Structure formats: structure tokens, C-alpha cells
Amino acid sequence: MATIKTPGSTIDAKTQGGSHHVLSCSAVTGFRVRDSQGDDLGTIKEIMIDMEQGRVAYAVLSFGAMLGVTDKLFAVPWSALKMNQSTHEFMLHADRRRLESAPSFDKNHWPDMLDKAWCQQVYSYYGATPYWQAGAEKIQHGGGHN
């Protein structure tokens, strides 16, 4: 077991070869997200799971307060995030300007994940293969556009 400090708590994570392979969704909620230059992009607010397929559909990123935007959330494909295990933060290959024009939604009006057109738009925006397509089992870190 390895100990991971998360915002507001400390958890134990199963490790294999020094790498965290299993974390609870609640442990990841609150993790910081940074761009490849180390600039703060916000925090993970939720992890959304496709119950039929048993896969993480996307992470919900909140950074609106930094941009002067309130109640806006951003769906980010799970495969577009890479965890930095030494800092317990995620890296996203998109800068703040790119996120300002990313598909977003209001905290009171969540998207319908059954709407494959919306899902495809989100995944395409970040250059990620949708999790429901064949071969998407392999996470494609580093996808996306700058």
C-alpha cells in the first residue's frame, strides 16, 4: 500500500511496481490539473462512469473561477489526463486559452452522455479516442491540441 494525500484526506492505494493502479473516484476528486507548462487549470470535481460499459466516461474539470466564469464545468476525456504520481496531480495537454473554448456545461444542466454527438465533440476536441470505440482500452496520454 502507498499513502496518497488528497484534498481533505489521506488514502491508501494499491500499488504494483511503485505505480498506483486503483484509486477511488472520491480520492481523485479535488486533484489539481495542470497544463504541460505547470500552470494550474483547476480541479477534478467529478468522475463520470458509463455504468453499461463499466468505463470512466470523462472527468469533470472546474476552473471557471480563475477565468471569471461561474458555474461552468468542462468534460475532459479520462484518456486525456495523465497522473503525475509524485505530485498527485493530473496533467492535461491543453493550455488555459484552449480550455476557454472547450465544450462546457452549466452545473445545473449536465450533458446527456447518451448523446453520442456531444460525446464525440468532447473527445475530438481533446484528440482522444472515445472510450466506446474498439481499441480505446489503451489510454492515449498526450492527445489533444495546443
PDB file of N, CA and C in Angstrom, residues 11-80:
ATOM      1  N   ILE A  11      -5.401   8.685   1.831  1.00  0.00           N
ATOM      2  CA  ILE A  11      -5.921   7.373   1.479  1.00  0.00           C
ATOM      3  C   ILE A  11      -4.775   6.413   1.224  1.00  0.00           C
ATOM      4  N   ASP A  12      -5.087   5.143   1.260  1.00  0.00           N
ATOM      5  CA  ASP A  12      -4.138   4.119   0.866  1.00  0.00           C
ATOM      6  C   ASP A  12      -4.527   3.628  -0.503  1.00  0.00           C
ATOM      7  N   ALA A  13      -3.535   3.450  -1.377  1.00  0.00           N
ATOM      8  CA  ALA A  13      -3.788   2.991  -2.744  1.00  0.00           C
ATOM      9  C   ALA A  13      -3.026   1.720  -2.993  1.00  0.00           C
ATOM     10  N   LYS A  14      -3.639   0.805  -3.700  1.00  0.00           N
ATOM     11  CA  LYS A  14      -2.959  -0.417  -4.107  1.00  0.00           C
ATOM     12  C   LYS A  14      -1.882  -0.048  -5.112  1.00  0.00           C
ATOM     13  N   THR A  15      -0.701  -0.581  -4.923  1.00  0.00           N
ATOM     14  CA  THR A  15       0.386  -0.281  -5.846  1.00  0.00           C
ATOM     15  C   THR A  15       0.955  -1.556  -6.417  1.00  0.00           C
ATOM     16  N   GLN A  16       1.565  -1.399  -7.560  1.00  0.00           N
ATOM     17  CA  GLN A  16       2.255  -2.500  -8.201  1.00  0.00           C
ATOM     18  C   GLN A  16       3.463  -1.886  -8.880  1.00  0.00           C
ATOM     19  N   GLY A  17       4.638  -2.268  -8.442  1.00  0.00           N
ATOM     20  CA  GLY A  17       5.843  -1.704  -9.020  1.00  0.00           C
ATOM     21  C   GLY A  17       5.957  -0.208  -8.791  1.00  0.00           C
ATOM     22  N   GLY A  18       5.423   0.293  -7.663  1.00  0.00           N
ATOM     23  CA  GLY A  18       5.517   1.710  -7.349  1.00  0.00           C
ATOM     24  C   GLY A  18       4.498   2.575  -8.066  1.00  0.00           C
ATOM     25  N   SER A  19       3.596   1.972  -8.827  1.00  0.00           N
ATOM     26  CA  SER A  19       2.616   2.719  -9.603  1.00  0.00           C
ATOM     27  C   SER A  19       1.226   2.478  -9.031  1.00  0.00           C
ATOM     28  N   HIS A  20       0.426   3.540  -8.908  1.00  0.00           N
ATOM     29  CA  HIS A  20      -0.940   3.428  -8.391  1.00  0.00           C
ATOM     30  C   HIS A  20      -1.850   2.959  -9.514  1.00  0.00           C
ATOM     31  N   HIS A  21      -2.462   1.818  -9.323  1.00  0.00           N
ATOM     32  CA  HIS A  21      -3.327   1.264 -10.361  1.00  0.00           C
ATOM     33  C   HIS A  21      -4.801   1.379 -10.017  1.00  0.00           C
ATOM     34  N   VAL A  22      -5.119   1.509  -8.747  1.00  0.00           N
ATOM     35  CA  VAL A  22      -6.515   1.570  -8.348  1.00  0.00           C
ATOM     36  C   VAL A  22      -6.685   2.683  -7.321  1.00  0.00           C
ATOM     37  N   LEU A  23      -7.519   3.651  -7.654  1.00  0.00           N
ATOM     38  CA  LEU A  23      -7.880   4.721  -6.726  1.00  0.00           C
ATOM     39  C   LEU A  23      -9.390   4.878  -6.758  1.00  0.00           C
ATOM     40  N   SER A  24      -9.961   5.257  -5.658  1.00  0.00           N
ATOM     41  CA  SER A  24     -11.396   5.509  -5.650  1.00  0.00           C
ATOM     42  C   SER A  24     -11.676   6.833  -6.355  1.00  0.00           C
ATOM     43  N   CYS A  25     -12.877   6.941  -6.896  1.00  0.00           N
ATOM     44  CA  CYS A  25     -13.273   8.198  -7.539  1.00  0.00           C
ATOM     45  C   CYS A  25     -13.223   9.345  -6.542  1.00  0.00           C
ATOM     46  N   SER A  26     -13.620   9.081  -5.312  1.00  0.00           N
ATOM     47  CA  SER A  26     -13.605  10.156  -4.317  1.00  0.00           C
ATOM     48  C   SER A  26     -12.187  10.601  -3.991  1.00  0.00           C
ATOM     49  N   ALA A  27     -11.205   9.700  -4.129  1.00  0.00           N
ATOM     50  CA  ALA A  27      -9.817  10.086  -3.875  1.00  0.00           C
ATOM     51  C   ALA A  27      -9.300  11.039  -4.948  1.00  0.00           C
ATOM     52  N   VAL A  28      -9.749  10.864  -6.170  1.00  0.00           N
ATOM     53  CA  VAL A  28      -9.284  11.681  -7.295  1.00  0.00           C
ATOM     54  C   VAL A  28      -9.998  13.030  -7.329  1.00  0.00           C
ATOM     55  N   THR A  29     -11.206  13.076  -6.817  1.00  0.00           N
ATOM     56  CA  THR A  29     -11.954  14.328  -6.773  1.00  0.00           C
ATOM     57  C   THR A  29     -11.174  15.334  -5.937  1.00  0.00           C
ATOM     58  N   GLY A  30     -10.945  16.491  -6.512  1.00  0.00           N
ATOM     59  CA  GLY A  30     -10.179  17.526  -5.829  1.00  0.00           C
ATOM     60  C   GLY A  30      -8.733  17.617  -6.280  1.00  0.00           C
ATOM     61  N   PHE A  31      -8.254  16.624  -7.042  1.00  0.00           N
ATOM     62  CA  PHE A  31      -6.881  16.701  -7.547  1.00  0.00           C
ATOM     63  C   PHE A  31      -6.745  17.911  -8.456  1.00  0.00           C
ATOM     64  N   ARG A  32      -5.623  18.579  -8.388  1.00  0.00           N
ATOM     65  CA  ARG A  32      -5.314  19.696  -9.267  1.00  0.00           C
ATOM     66  C   ARG A  32      -5.030  19.172 -10.666  1.00  0.00           C
ATOM     67  N   VAL A  33      -5.318  20.001 -11.661  1.00  0.00           N
ATOM     68  CA  VAL A  33      -4.983  19.704 -13.053  1.00  0.00           C
ATOM     69  C   VAL A  33      -4.094  20.843 -13.539  1.00  0.00           C
ATOM     70  N   ARG A  34      -2.986  20.468 -14.162  1.00  0.00           N
ATOM     71  CA  ARG A  34      -2.036  21.455 -14.683  1.00  0.00           C
ATOM     72  C   ARG A  34      -1.808  21.199 -16.163  1.00  0.00           C
ATOM     73  N   ASP A  35      -1.400  22.258 -16.873  1.00  0.00           N
ATOM     74  CA  ASP A  35      -1.023  22.068 -18.271  1.00  0.00           C
ATOM     75  C   ASP A  35       0.429  21.611 -18.329  1.00  0.00           C
ATOM     76  N   SER A  36       0.936  21.375 -19.520  1.00  0.00           N
ATOM     77  CA  SER A  36       2.295  20.829 -19.657  1.00  0.00           C
ATOM     78  C   SER A  36       3.373  21.807 -19.198  1.00  0.00           C
ATOM     79  N   GLN A  37       3.034  23.095 -19.027  1.00  0.00           N
ATOM     80  CA  GLN A  37       3.985  24.070 -18.501  1.00  0.00           C
ATOM     81  C   GLN A  37       3.891  24.189 -16.982  1.00  0.00           C
ATOM     82  N   GLY A  38       2.958  23.471 -16.378  1.00  0.00           N
ATOM     83  CA  GLY A  38       2.799  23.504 -14.927  1.00  0.00           C
ATOM     84  C   GLY A  38       1.801  24.523 -14.431  1.00  0.00           C
ATOM     85  N   ASP A  39       1.125  25.221 -15.343  1.00  0.00           N
ATOM     86  CA  ASP A  39       0.127  26.212 -14.929  1.00  0.00           C
ATOM     87  C   ASP A  39      -1.138  25.516 -14.437  1.00  0.00           C
ATOM     88  N   ASP A  40      -1.717  26.043 -13.387  1.00  0.00           N
ATOM     89  CA  ASP A  40      -2.907  25.478 -12.765  1.00  0.00           C
ATOM     90  C   ASP A  40      -4.126  25.695 -13.655  1.00  0.00           C
ATOM     91  N   LEU A  41      -4.824  24.604 -13.963  1.00  0.00           N
ATOM     92  CA  LEU A  41      -6.033  24.683 -14.785  1.00  0.00           C
ATOM     93  C   LEU A  41      -7.309  24.477 -13.978  1.00  0.00           C
ATOM     94  N   GLY A  42      -7.187  24.059 -12.738  1.00  0.00           N
ATOM     95  CA  GLY A  42      -8.367  23.842 -11.912  1.00  0.00           C
ATOM     96  C   GLY A  42      -8.308  22.518 -11.190  1.00  0.00           C
ATOM     97  N   THR A  43      -9.482  21.996 -10.849  1.00  0.00           N
ATOM     98  CA  THR A  43      -9.568  20.750 -10.091  1.00  0.00           C
ATOM     99  C   THR A  43     -10.579  19.794 -10.701  1.00  0.00           C
ATOM    100  N   ILE A  44     -10.380  18.526 -10.403  1.00  0.00           N
ATOM    101  CA  ILE A  44     -11.344  17.494 -10.785  1.00  0.00           C
ATOM    102  C   ILE A  44     -12.501  17.563  -9.791  1.00  0.00           C
ATOM    103  N   LYS A  45     -13.702  17.795 -10.311  1.00  0.00           N
ATOM    104  CA  LYS A  45     -14.893  17.879  -9.456  1.00  0.00           C
ATOM    105  C   LYS A  45     -15.644  16.556  -9.380  1.00  0.00           C
ATOM    106  N   GLU A  46     -15.651  15.817 -10.472  1.00  0.00           N
ATOM    107  CA  GLU A  46     -16.375  14.545 -10.529  1.00  0.00           C
ATOM    108  C   GLU A  46     -15.679  13.608 -11.507  1.00  0.00           C
ATOM    109  N   ILE A  47     -15.926  12.339 -11.346  1.00  0.00           N
ATOM    110  CA  ILE A  47     -15.527  11.315 -12.312  1.00  0.00           C
ATOM    111  C   ILE A  47     -16.825  10.665 -12.757  1.00  0.00           C
ATOM    112  N   MET A  48     -17.096  10.687 -14.062  1.00  0.00           N
ATOM    113  CA  MET A  48     -18.350  10.152 -14.583  1.00  0.00           C
ATOM    114  C   MET A  48     -18.096   8.769 -15.183  1.00  0.00           C
ATOM    115  N   ILE A  49     -18.903   7.814 -14.767  1.00  0.00           N
ATOM    116  CA  ILE A  49     -18.728   6.422 -15.176  1.00  0.00           C
ATOM    117  C   ILE A  49     -19.904   5.980 -16.029  1.00  0.00           C
ATOM    118  N   ASP A  50     -19.593   5.362 -17.162  1.00  0.00           N
ATOM    119  CA  ASP A  50     -20.617   4.753 -18.013  1.00  0.00           C
ATOM    120  C   ASP A  50     -20.932   3.398 -17.376  1.00  0.00           C
ATOM    121  N   MET A  51     -22.072   3.301 -16.746  1.00  0.00           N
ATOM    122  CA  MET A  51     -22.433   2.100 -15.999  1.00  0.00           C
ATOM    123  C   MET A  51     -22.661   0.892 -16.905  1.00  0.00           C
ATOM    124  N   GLU A  52     -23.147   1.116 -18.121  1.00  0.00           N
ATOM    125  CA  GLU A  52     -23.378  -0.004 -19.032  1.00  0.00           C
ATOM    126  C   GLU A  52     -22.063  -0.621 -19.505  1.00  0.00           C
ATOM    127  N   GLN A  53     -21.066   0.235 -19.796  1.00  0.00           N
ATOM    128  CA  GLN A  53     -19.806  -0.265 -20.316  1.00  0.00           C
ATOM    129  C   GLN A  53     -18.757  -0.478 -19.224  1.00  0.00           C
ATOM    130  N   GLY A  54     -19.040   0.035 -18.031  1.00  0.00           N
ATOM    131  CA  GLY A  54     -18.096  -0.135 -16.940  1.00  0.00           C
ATOM    132  C   GLY A  54     -16.784   0.596 -17.152  1.00  0.00           C
ATOM    133  N   ARG A  55     -16.866   1.788 -17.723  1.00  0.00           N
ATOM    134  CA  ARG A  55     -15.661   2.578 -18.007  1.00  0.00           C
ATOM    135  C   ARG A  55     -15.838   4.016 -17.544  1.00  0.00           C
ATOM    136  N   VAL A  56     -14.721   4.662 -17.279  1.00  0.00           N
ATOM    137  CA  VAL A  56     -14.761   6.087 -16.983  1.00  0.00           C
ATOM    138  C   VAL A  56     -15.060   6.807 -18.286  1.00  0.00           C
ATOM    139  N   ALA A  57     -16.117   7.582 -18.289  1.00  0.00           N
ATOM    140  CA  ALA A  57     -16.512   8.320 -19.484  1.00  0.00           C
ATOM    141  C   ALA A  57     -15.712   9.616 -19.595  1.00  0.00           C
ATOM    142  N   TYR A  58     -15.649  10.362 -18.503  1.00  0.00           N
ATOM    143  CA  TYR A  58     -14.891  11.609 -18.512  1.00  0.00           C
ATOM    144  C   TYR A  58     -14.721  12.113 -17.089  1.00  0.00           C
ATOM    145  N   ALA A  59     -13.793  13.043 -16.932  1.00  0.00           N
ATOM    146  CA  ALA A  59     -13.623  13.761 -15.674  1.00  0.00           C
ATOM    147  C   ALA A  59     -14.247  15.139 -15.849  1.00  0.00           C
ATOM    148  N   VAL A  60     -14.792  15.661 -14.781  1.00  0.00           N
ATOM    149  CA  VAL A  60     -15.365  16.999 -14.810  1.00  0.00           C
ATOM    150  C   VAL A  60     -14.338  17.952 -14.195  1.00  0.00           C
ATOM    151  N   LEU A  61     -13.892  18.901 -14.997  1.00  0.00           N
ATOM    152  CA  LEU A  61     -12.890  19.880 -14.590  1.00  0.00           C
ATOM    153  C   LEU A  61     -13.573  21.212 -14.317  1.00  0.00           C
ATOM    154  N   SER A  62     -13.254  21.802 -13.193  1.00  0.00           N
ATOM    155  CA  SER A  62     -13.766  23.131 -12.861  1.00  0.00           C
ATOM    156  C   SER A  62     -12.592  24.091 -12.783  1.00  0.00           C
ATOM    157  N   PHE A  63     -12.635  25.127 -13.595  1.00  0.00           N
ATOM    158  CA  PHE A  63     -11.622  26.182 -13.494  1.00  0.00           C
ATOM    159  C   PHE A  63     -12.227  27.537 -13.794  1.00  0.00           C
ATOM    160  N   GLY A  64     -13.523  27.623 -13.806  1.00  0.00           N
ATOM    161  CA  GLY A  64     -14.207  28.860 -14.146  1.00  0.00           C
ATOM    162  C   GLY A  64     -13.894  30.028 -13.240  1.00  0.00           C
ATOM    163  N   ALA A  65     -13.681  29.770 -11.952  1.00  0.00           N
ATOM    164  CA  ALA A  65     -13.420  30.866 -11.027  1.00  0.00           C
ATOM    165  C   ALA A  65     -12.156  31.616 -11.422  1.00  0.00           C
ATOM    166  N   MET A  66     -11.204  30.910 -11.991  1.00  0.00           N
ATOM    167  CA  MET A  66      -9.963  31.565 -12.406  1.00  0.00           C
ATOM    168  C   MET A  66     -10.174  32.423 -13.643  1.00  0.00           C
ATOM    169  N   LEU A  67     -11.171  32.095 -14.433  1.00  0.00           N
ATOM    170  CA  LEU A  67     -11.417  32.823 -15.666  1.00  0.00           C
ATOM    171  C   LEU A  67     -12.535  33.848 -15.522  1.00  0.00           C
ATOM    172  N   GLY A  68     -13.068  33.971 -14.332  1.00  0.00           N
ATOM    173  CA  GLY A  68     -14.163  34.904 -14.125  1.00  0.00           C
ATOM    174  C   GLY A  68     -15.490  34.343 -14.589  1.00  0.00           C
ATOM    175  N   VAL A  69     -15.543  33.055 -14.872  1.00  0.00           N
ATOM    176  CA  VAL A  69     -16.767  32.395 -15.315  1.00  0.00           C
ATOM    177  C   VAL A  69     -17.294  31.578 -14.138  1.00  0.00           C
ATOM    178  N   THR A  70     -18.575  31.684 -13.870  1.00  0.00           N
ATOM    179  CA  THR A  70     -19.139  30.918 -12.764  1.00  0.00           C
ATOM    180  C   THR A  70     -20.022  29.795 -13.300  1.00  0.00           C
ATOM    181  N   ASP A  71     -20.111  28.743 -12.518  1.00  0.00           N
ATOM    182  CA  ASP A  71     -20.998  27.623 -12.804  1.00  0.00           C
ATOM    183  C   ASP A  71     -20.707  26.923 -14.129  1.00  0.00           C
ATOM    184  N   LYS A  72     -19.503  26.999 -14.657  1.00  0.00           N
ATOM    185  CA  LYS A  72     -19.140  26.285 -15.872  1.00  0.00           C
ATOM    186  C   LYS A  72     -18.232  25.119 -15.523  1.00  0.00           C
ATOM    187  N   LEU A  73     -18.532  23.992 -16.108  1.00  0.00           N
ATOM    188  CA  LEU A  73     -17.735  22.785 -15.915  1.00  0.00           C
ATOM    189  C   LEU A  73     -17.324  22.277 -17.286  1.00  0.00           C
ATOM    190  N   PHE A  74     -16.249  21.518 -17.319  1.00  0.00           N
ATOM    191  CA  PHE A  74     -15.701  21.039 -18.578  1.00  0.00           C
ATOM    192  C   PHE A  74     -15.506  19.537 -18.508  1.00  0.00           C
ATOM    193  N   ALA A  75     -16.068  18.838 -19.479  1.00  0.00           N
ATOM    194  CA  ALA A  75     -15.872  17.387 -19.584  1.00  0.00           C
ATOM    195  C   ALA A  75     -14.534  17.153 -20.273  1.00  0.00           C
ATOM    196  N   VAL A  76     -13.683  16.367 -19.637  1.00  0.00           N
ATOM    197  CA  VAL A  76     -12.367  16.047 -20.201  1.00  0.00           C
ATOM    198  C   VAL A  76     -12.272  14.529 -20.282  1.00  0.00           C
ATOM    199  N   PRO A  77     -11.988  13.996 -21.472  1.00  0.00           N
ATOM    200  CA  PRO A  77     -11.840  12.537 -21.574  1.00  0.00           C
ATOM    201  C   PRO A  77     -10.792  12.029 -20.585  1.00  0.00           C
ATOM    202  N   TRP A  78     -11.106  10.958 -19.921  1.00  0.00           N
ATOM    203  CA  TRP A  78     -10.192  10.388 -18.946  1.00  0.00           C
ATOM    204  C   TRP A  78      -8.834  10.095 -19.586  1.00  0.00           C
ATOM    205  N   SER A  79      -8.855   9.661 -20.828  1.00  0.00           N
ATOM    206  CA  SER A  79      -7.602   9.314 -21.515  1.00  0.00           C
ATOM    207  C   SER A  79      -6.747  10.539 -21.836  1.00  0.00           C
ATOM    208  N   ALA A  80      -7.308  11.751 -21.722  1.00  0.00           N
ATOM    209  CA  ALA A  80      -6.544  12.970 -21.988  1.00  0.00           C
ATOM    210  C   ALA A  80      -5.781  13.444 -20.750  1.00  0.00           C
TER     211      ALA A  80
END
